[in-house]
Amino acid sequence: MQIVSTINEVRAQVKEWKREGLIVGFVPTMGYLHEGHASLMKRARLDCDKVVASIFVNPMQFGANEDLDSYPRDLEADAKLCESIGVDLIFHPEVEEMYADGFCSFVDMNGLTKELCGKSRPIHFRGVCTVVSKLFHIVTPDKAFFGQKDAQQLAVIRRMVKDLNMDIEVVGCPIVREEDGLAKSSRNTYLNEEERKAALILSKTIRLGEKLAEDGMTNAKELVAAMKENLEKEPMAKIDYVEAVSMDTIEKVDKIEGNVLVAMAVYIGKTRLIDNFIIGGEKNADTGIEK
Ligand code: PAF
């Protein structure tokens, strides 16, 4: 496995692979890898001849009061995990390599980013779209793999790829959970013992929402209210949002019909965690998010 830090090195290697007619898969990450990332890389390993992973904590997608400086980093452990899965190349650039002096071009999106995380993190998706489109231009993958835990991000990336005619297949992969239900996240590492226990309220509330929907609740407001009420039982939980939105447009829905994404962001202490589930449609042609 190669670890490279310059755009030229990635381009040279990928060009060679493409000359040989090989299919290149790409998993963009911010590092501090866990089994969620591993599942994306394993899927890429299965689907593609060569697998590239990027490890880059992208400053542009963090707001002023967010956790950019404290975001966990461990390149050595990340490299070991990638190697064990059979990743062929890690791209680990410095900030200056990605954002050269005078950088002033951005990729922004008008739809899909107003609700959910876009509401509480107003500049987040501009940062994500900009860095992901840069990475796509650098790596030029045939397929790119994203987790459903960041369901809004997955929908946004699909829309960007479609709108900007990028010749890349975006593959959505299911949420990976700890045995007790907590969705895997690099940010789980911020939780102390007490907070880790309290964080279970997220997955418990997801299960409650799934059950209510399965039992026939179709009023989105009622579903969201029941989920909020459940979250409020945990004194350490502070709700950022719980919303039911259309999977295609990420706009609020009144009624649970078609493909609906029910998503939440909740602070446990200072740590903001997200989780979600999808109602309807095993696989939506537009968003491709698998249940
Ligand atoms: O999901 C993430 O880790 C990041 O948002 C991504 C896609 C790597 C872009 O920085």
Short mmCIF file of C-alpha atoms and ligand atoms in Angstrom, two decimals:
data_model
loop_
_atom_site.label_atom_id
_atom_site.label_comp_id
_atom_site.label_asym_id
_atom_site.label_seq_id
_atom_site.Cartn_x
_atom_site.Cartn_y
_atom_site.Cartn_z
CA MET A 1 0.00 0.00 0.00
CA GLN A 2 1.28 3.45 -0.92
CA ILE A 3 0.77 6.54 1.23
CA VAL A 4 1.18 9.75 -0.76
CA SER A 5 0.66 13.40 0.11
CA THR A 6 0.73 15.19 -3.25
CA ILE A 7 -1.90 15.54 -5.94
CA ASN A 8 0.69 14.71 -8.63
CA GLU A 9 1.51 11.36 -7.02
CA VAL A 10 -2.18 10.35 -6.91
CA ARG A 11 -2.71 11.43 -10.51
CA ALA A 12 0.34 9.55 -11.80
CA GLN A 13 -0.71 6.31 -10.09
CA VAL A 14 -4.38 6.49 -11.07
CA LYS A 15 -3.45 7.30 -14.69
CA GLU A 16 -1.32 4.16 -14.81
CA TRP A 17 -4.17 2.04 -13.42
CA LYS A 18 -6.60 3.52 -15.92
CA ARG A 19 -4.20 2.80 -18.79
CA GLU A 20 -4.39 -0.84 -17.67
CA GLY A 21 -8.19 -0.61 -17.81
CA LEU A 22 -8.64 -1.06 -14.04
CA ILE A 23 -11.75 0.12 -12.15
CA VAL A 24 -10.83 2.58 -9.39
CA GLY A 25 -12.89 2.87 -6.20
CA PHE A 26 -12.60 5.80 -3.79
CA VAL A 27 -13.43 6.23 -0.11
CA PRO A 28 -13.03 9.84 1.09
CA THR A 29 -12.55 10.12 4.87
CA MET A 30 -11.32 12.49 7.55
CA GLY A 31 -9.41 9.65 9.21
CA TYR A 32 -9.61 8.22 12.73
CA LEU A 33 -11.10 5.27 10.94
CA HIS A 34 -13.58 2.85 12.48
CA GLU A 35 -15.64 -0.10 11.29
CA GLY A 36 -18.03 2.24 9.46
CA HIS A 37 -15.17 3.41 7.22
CA ALA A 38 -13.88 -0.17 7.04
CA SER A 39 -17.24 -1.31 5.66
CA LEU A 40 -16.97 1.29 2.86
CA MET A 41 -13.44 0.16 2.02
CA LYS A 42 -14.45 -3.51 2.04
CA ARG A 43 -17.30 -2.73 -0.31
CA ALA A 44 -14.91 -0.80 -2.57
CA ARG A 45 -12.47 -3.72 -2.43
CA LEU A 46 -15.24 -6.06 -3.60
CA ASP A 47 -16.53 -3.78 -6.36
CA CYS A 48 -13.28 -2.37 -7.77
CA ASP A 49 -9.81 -3.41 -8.97
CA LYS A 50 -8.00 -0.65 -7.09
CA VAL A 51 -9.05 1.21 -3.94
CA VAL A 52 -7.97 4.74 -3.00
CA ALA A 53 -8.81 6.21 0.43
CA SER A 54 -8.23 9.85 1.32
CA ILE A 55 -7.52 10.98 4.85
CA PHE A 56 -7.96 14.73 5.13
CA VAL A 57 -9.55 16.72 7.94
CA ASN A 58 -11.13 19.39 5.77
CA PRO A 59 -11.06 22.77 7.55
CA MET A 60 -13.58 24.22 5.11
CA GLN A 61 -16.46 22.10 6.43
CA PHE A 62 -16.01 23.11 10.10
CA GLY A 63 -17.73 26.20 11.52
CA ALA A 64 -15.87 28.67 13.74
CA ASN A 65 -17.01 27.08 17.00
CA GLU A 66 -16.71 23.48 15.88
CA ASP A 67 -14.16 20.77 16.65
CA LEU A 68 -11.58 21.23 13.86
CA ASP A 69 -8.61 21.52 16.23
CA SER A 70 -9.66 18.68 18.50
CA TYR A 71 -10.83 16.37 15.69
CA PRO A 72 -9.09 13.03 16.40
CA ARG A 73 -6.19 12.00 14.17
CA ASP A 74 -4.12 8.78 14.06
CA LEU A 75 -2.48 8.15 10.69
CA GLU A 76 -0.55 5.11 11.88
CA ALA A 77 -3.66 3.24 13.06
CA ASP A 78 -5.58 4.38 9.96
CA ALA A 79 -2.84 3.06 7.67
CA LYS A 80 -2.87 -0.32 9.45
CA LEU A 81 -6.63 -0.64 9.02
CA CYS A 82 -6.46 0.35 5.33
CA GLU A 83 -3.64 -2.10 4.72
CA SER A 84 -5.56 -4.95 6.41
CA ILE A 85 -8.51 -4.33 4.08
CA GLY A 86 -6.38 -4.17 0.96
CA VAL A 87 -6.56 -0.44 0.19
CA ASP A 88 -3.99 0.28 -2.56
CA LEU A 89 -3.30 3.95 -1.96
CA ILE A 90 -3.89 6.47 0.82
CA PHE A 91 -3.95 10.14 -0.13
CA HIS A 92 -3.05 12.17 2.94
CA PRO A 93 -2.48 15.77 1.85
CA GLU A 94 -1.53 18.80 3.97
CA VAL A 95 -4.04 21.65 4.04
CA GLU A 96 -1.71 23.72 1.77
CA GLU A 97 -1.75 20.98 -0.88
CA MET A 98 -5.55 21.10 -1.07
CA TYR A 99 -6.01 24.84 -0.57
CA ALA A 100 -3.14 26.70 -2.16
CA ASP A 101 -2.56 30.39 -1.41
CA GLY A 102 -5.31 32.52 -2.89
CA PHE A 103 -7.84 29.69 -3.08
CA CYS A 104 -11.24 31.22 -3.84
CA SER A 105 -13.38 28.76 -5.85
CA PHE A 106 -16.21 26.85 -4.18
CA VAL A 107 -18.91 24.32 -4.98
CA ASP A 108 -22.17 25.26 -3.28
CA MET A 109 -25.69 23.88 -3.36
CA ASN A 110 -28.99 25.74 -3.08
CA GLY A 111 -31.29 22.81 -2.40
CA LEU A 112 -30.92 19.85 -0.03
CA THR A 113 -28.82 21.82 2.45
CA LYS A 114 -31.39 24.03 4.18
CA GLU A 115 -32.70 21.44 6.65
CA LEU A 116 -31.09 19.01 9.11
CA CYS A 117 -27.33 19.53 9.49
CA GLY A 118 -27.40 22.36 6.95
CA LYS A 119 -29.54 24.41 9.36
CA SER A 120 -27.26 24.13 12.37
CA ARG A 121 -24.01 23.99 10.33
CA PRO A 122 -24.63 26.67 7.65
CA ILE A 123 -21.24 26.47 5.89
CA HIS A 124 -20.77 22.73 6.28
CA PHE A 125 -22.07 21.47 2.94
CA ARG A 126 -20.26 24.12 0.93
CA GLY A 127 -17.07 22.77 2.50
CA VAL A 128 -18.07 19.16 1.84
CA CYS A 129 -19.09 19.79 -1.79
CA THR A 130 -15.93 21.77 -2.48
CA VAL A 131 -13.54 19.22 -1.01
CA VAL A 132 -15.34 16.19 -2.44
CA SER A 133 -15.43 17.68 -5.94
CA LYS A 134 -11.71 18.53 -5.64
CA LEU A 135 -10.98 14.97 -4.48
CA PHE A 136 -13.09 13.58 -7.33
CA HIS A 137 -11.04 15.66 -9.81
CA ILE A 138 -7.79 14.48 -8.26
CA VAL A 139 -8.61 10.77 -7.90
CA THR A 140 -11.00 10.47 -10.90
CA PRO A 141 -12.60 7.32 -9.46
CA ASP A 142 -15.14 5.16 -11.26
CA LYS A 143 -17.03 4.62 -8.02
CA ALA A 144 -17.11 6.49 -4.70
CA PHE A 145 -18.41 5.07 -1.43
CA PHE A 146 -20.26 7.00 1.30
CA GLY A 147 -22.04 5.89 4.49
CA GLN A 148 -25.74 6.30 5.15
CA LYS A 149 -24.99 7.60 8.64
CA ASP A 150 -24.40 10.95 6.95
CA ALA A 151 -27.57 10.51 4.91
CA GLN A 152 -27.89 14.19 4.03
CA GLN A 153 -24.26 14.24 2.87
CA LEU A 154 -24.91 11.17 0.71
CA ALA A 155 -27.96 12.84 -0.88
CA VAL A 156 -26.00 16.07 -1.42
CA ILE A 157 -23.09 14.27 -3.08
CA ARG A 158 -25.44 12.34 -5.37
CA ARG A 159 -27.14 15.59 -6.37
CA MET A 160 -23.79 17.30 -7.00
CA VAL A 161 -22.57 14.40 -9.15
CA LYS A 162 -25.79 14.51 -11.14
CA ASP A 163 -25.96 18.30 -11.49
CA LEU A 164 -22.30 18.69 -12.46
CA ASN A 165 -22.27 15.62 -14.75
CA MET A 166 -19.47 13.91 -12.91
CA ASP A 167 -18.88 10.47 -14.38
CA ILE A 168 -18.78 8.71 -11.01
CA GLU A 169 -21.09 6.12 -9.49
CA VAL A 170 -21.91 7.04 -5.89
CA VAL A 171 -22.50 3.97 -3.74
CA GLY A 172 -24.37 4.35 -0.42
CA CYS A 173 -23.52 1.84 2.32
CA PRO A 174 -25.55 0.99 5.46
CA ILE A 175 -24.88 2.40 8.94
CA VAL A 176 -22.52 0.28 11.06
CA ARG A 177 -23.38 0.14 14.76
CA GLU A 178 -21.68 -0.89 18.00
CA GLU A 179 -23.14 -4.04 19.55
CA ASP A 180 -25.33 -1.95 21.84
CA GLY A 181 -26.70 0.07 18.91
CA LEU A 182 -24.68 3.31 18.93
CA ALA A 183 -23.82 4.30 15.35
CA LYS A 184 -20.05 4.17 14.78
CA SER A 185 -18.49 7.62 14.57
CA SER A 186 -15.03 9.12 15.01
CA ARG A 187 -16.69 11.56 17.42
CA ASN A 188 -17.75 8.73 19.79
CA THR A 189 -14.19 8.96 21.09
CA TYR A 190 -15.08 12.32 22.75
CA LEU A 191 -17.62 10.62 25.04
CA ASN A 192 -16.69 9.80 28.63
CA GLU A 193 -18.13 6.67 30.27
CA GLU A 194 -21.29 8.36 31.49
CA GLU A 195 -21.88 10.12 28.17
CA ARG A 196 -21.26 6.89 26.23
CA LYS A 197 -24.13 5.28 28.19
CA ALA A 198 -26.35 8.33 27.68
CA ALA A 199 -25.60 8.29 23.92
CA LEU A 200 -27.59 5.07 23.60
CA ILE A 201 -30.71 7.21 23.68
CA LEU A 202 -30.08 7.98 19.99
CA SER A 203 -30.25 4.41 18.70
CA LYS A 204 -33.08 3.58 21.13
CA THR A 205 -35.03 6.49 19.70
CA ILE A 206 -34.26 5.36 16.15
CA ARG A 207 -35.70 1.95 17.02
CA LEU A 208 -38.78 3.59 18.54
CA GLY A 209 -39.29 5.66 15.37
CA GLU A 210 -38.89 2.61 13.16
CA LYS A 211 -41.43 0.70 15.25
CA LEU A 212 -43.98 3.54 15.18
CA ALA A 213 -43.63 3.81 11.40
CA GLU A 214 -43.89 0.05 10.98
CA ASP A 215 -47.03 0.08 13.13
CA GLY A 216 -48.60 2.52 10.72
CA MET A 217 -47.94 6.03 12.06
CA THR A 218 -48.10 8.25 8.97
CA ASN A 219 -48.23 11.71 10.53
CA ALA A 220 -44.66 13.03 10.40
CA LYS A 221 -45.23 15.61 13.18
CA GLU A 222 -46.51 12.90 15.54
CA LEU A 223 -43.59 10.65 14.73
CA VAL A 224 -41.05 13.41 15.31
CA ALA A 225 -42.82 14.48 18.54
CA ALA A 226 -42.75 10.93 19.91
CA MET A 227 -39.06 10.65 19.10
CA LYS A 228 -38.28 14.02 20.72
CA GLU A 229 -40.23 13.00 23.83
CA ASN A 230 -38.16 9.84 24.06
CA LEU A 231 -34.87 11.74 23.64
CA GLU A 232 -35.91 14.14 26.40
CA LYS A 233 -36.03 11.25 28.87
CA GLU A 234 -32.22 11.31 28.83
CA PRO A 235 -31.09 14.29 30.93
CA MET A 236 -27.69 14.46 29.19
CA ALA A 237 -29.23 14.73 25.72
CA LYS A 238 -29.81 18.13 24.11
CA ILE A 239 -31.70 17.94 20.83
CA ASP A 240 -30.29 19.88 17.87
CA TYR A 241 -32.95 18.53 15.49
CA VAL A 242 -35.24 15.60 14.77
CA GLU A 243 -36.88 15.87 11.34
CA ALA A 244 -38.69 13.77 8.76
CA VAL A 245 -37.69 14.84 5.24
CA SER A 246 -38.08 13.63 1.69
CA MET A 247 -35.04 11.60 0.70
CA ASP A 248 -34.93 13.25 -2.71
CA THR A 249 -35.21 16.90 -1.73
CA ILE A 250 -34.31 16.87 1.99
CA GLU A 251 -37.37 19.06 2.59
CA LYS A 252 -39.72 18.52 5.53
CA VAL A 253 -42.70 16.25 4.92
CA ASP A 254 -46.09 16.24 6.69
CA LYS A 255 -46.94 12.69 5.80
CA ILE A 256 -44.85 9.55 5.82
CA GLU A 257 -45.19 8.40 2.25
CA GLY A 258 -42.64 7.56 -0.43
CA ASN A 259 -39.06 7.54 0.72
CA VAL A 260 -38.67 9.46 3.95
CA LEU A 261 -35.49 10.05 5.89
CA VAL A 262 -35.97 10.51 9.63
CA ALA A 263 -32.78 12.09 10.95
CA MET A 264 -31.56 13.51 14.24
CA ALA A 265 -28.62 15.39 15.70
CA VAL A 266 -28.28 15.34 19.47
CA TYR A 267 -25.67 16.76 21.80
CA ILE A 268 -24.47 14.45 24.53
CA GLY A 269 -22.44 16.82 26.68
CA LYS A 270 -20.41 18.77 24.13
CA THR A 271 -20.44 16.01 21.53
CA ARG A 272 -22.85 16.30 18.63
CA LEU A 273 -23.97 12.89 17.35
CA ILE A 274 -26.17 12.06 14.37
CA ASP A 275 -28.28 9.04 13.48
CA ASN A 276 -31.14 8.25 11.10
CA PHE A 277 -33.40 5.70 9.50
CA ILE A 278 -35.22 5.48 6.21
CA ILE A 279 -38.88 4.63 5.72
CA GLY A 280 -40.17 3.18 2.43
CA GLY A 281 -38.36 2.05 -0.69
CA GLU A 282 -35.71 -0.64 -0.33
CA LYS A 283 -33.48 1.30 -2.67
CA ASN A 284 -34.35 4.68 -4.05
CA ALA A 285 -33.25 5.17 -7.66
CA ASP A 286 -32.49 8.84 -7.10
CA THR A 287 -30.68 8.71 -3.80
CA GLY A 288 -29.66 5.06 -3.92
CA ILE A 289 -29.67 4.91 -0.13
CA GLU A 290 -30.18 1.33 0.95
CA LYS A 291 -32.29 0.56 3.96
O1 PAF B 1 -17.83 12.19 5.72
C1 PAF B 1 -16.69 12.69 5.87
O2 PAF B 1 -15.83 12.15 6.55
C2 PAF B 1 -16.36 14.01 5.18
O3 PAF B 1 -17.45 14.86 5.17
C3 PAF B 1 -15.78 13.84 3.77
C4 PAF B 1 -16.82 13.21 2.83
C5 PAF B 1 -14.55 12.97 3.82
C6 PAF B 1 -15.40 15.18 3.18
O4 PAF B 1 -14.43 15.81 3.95
#
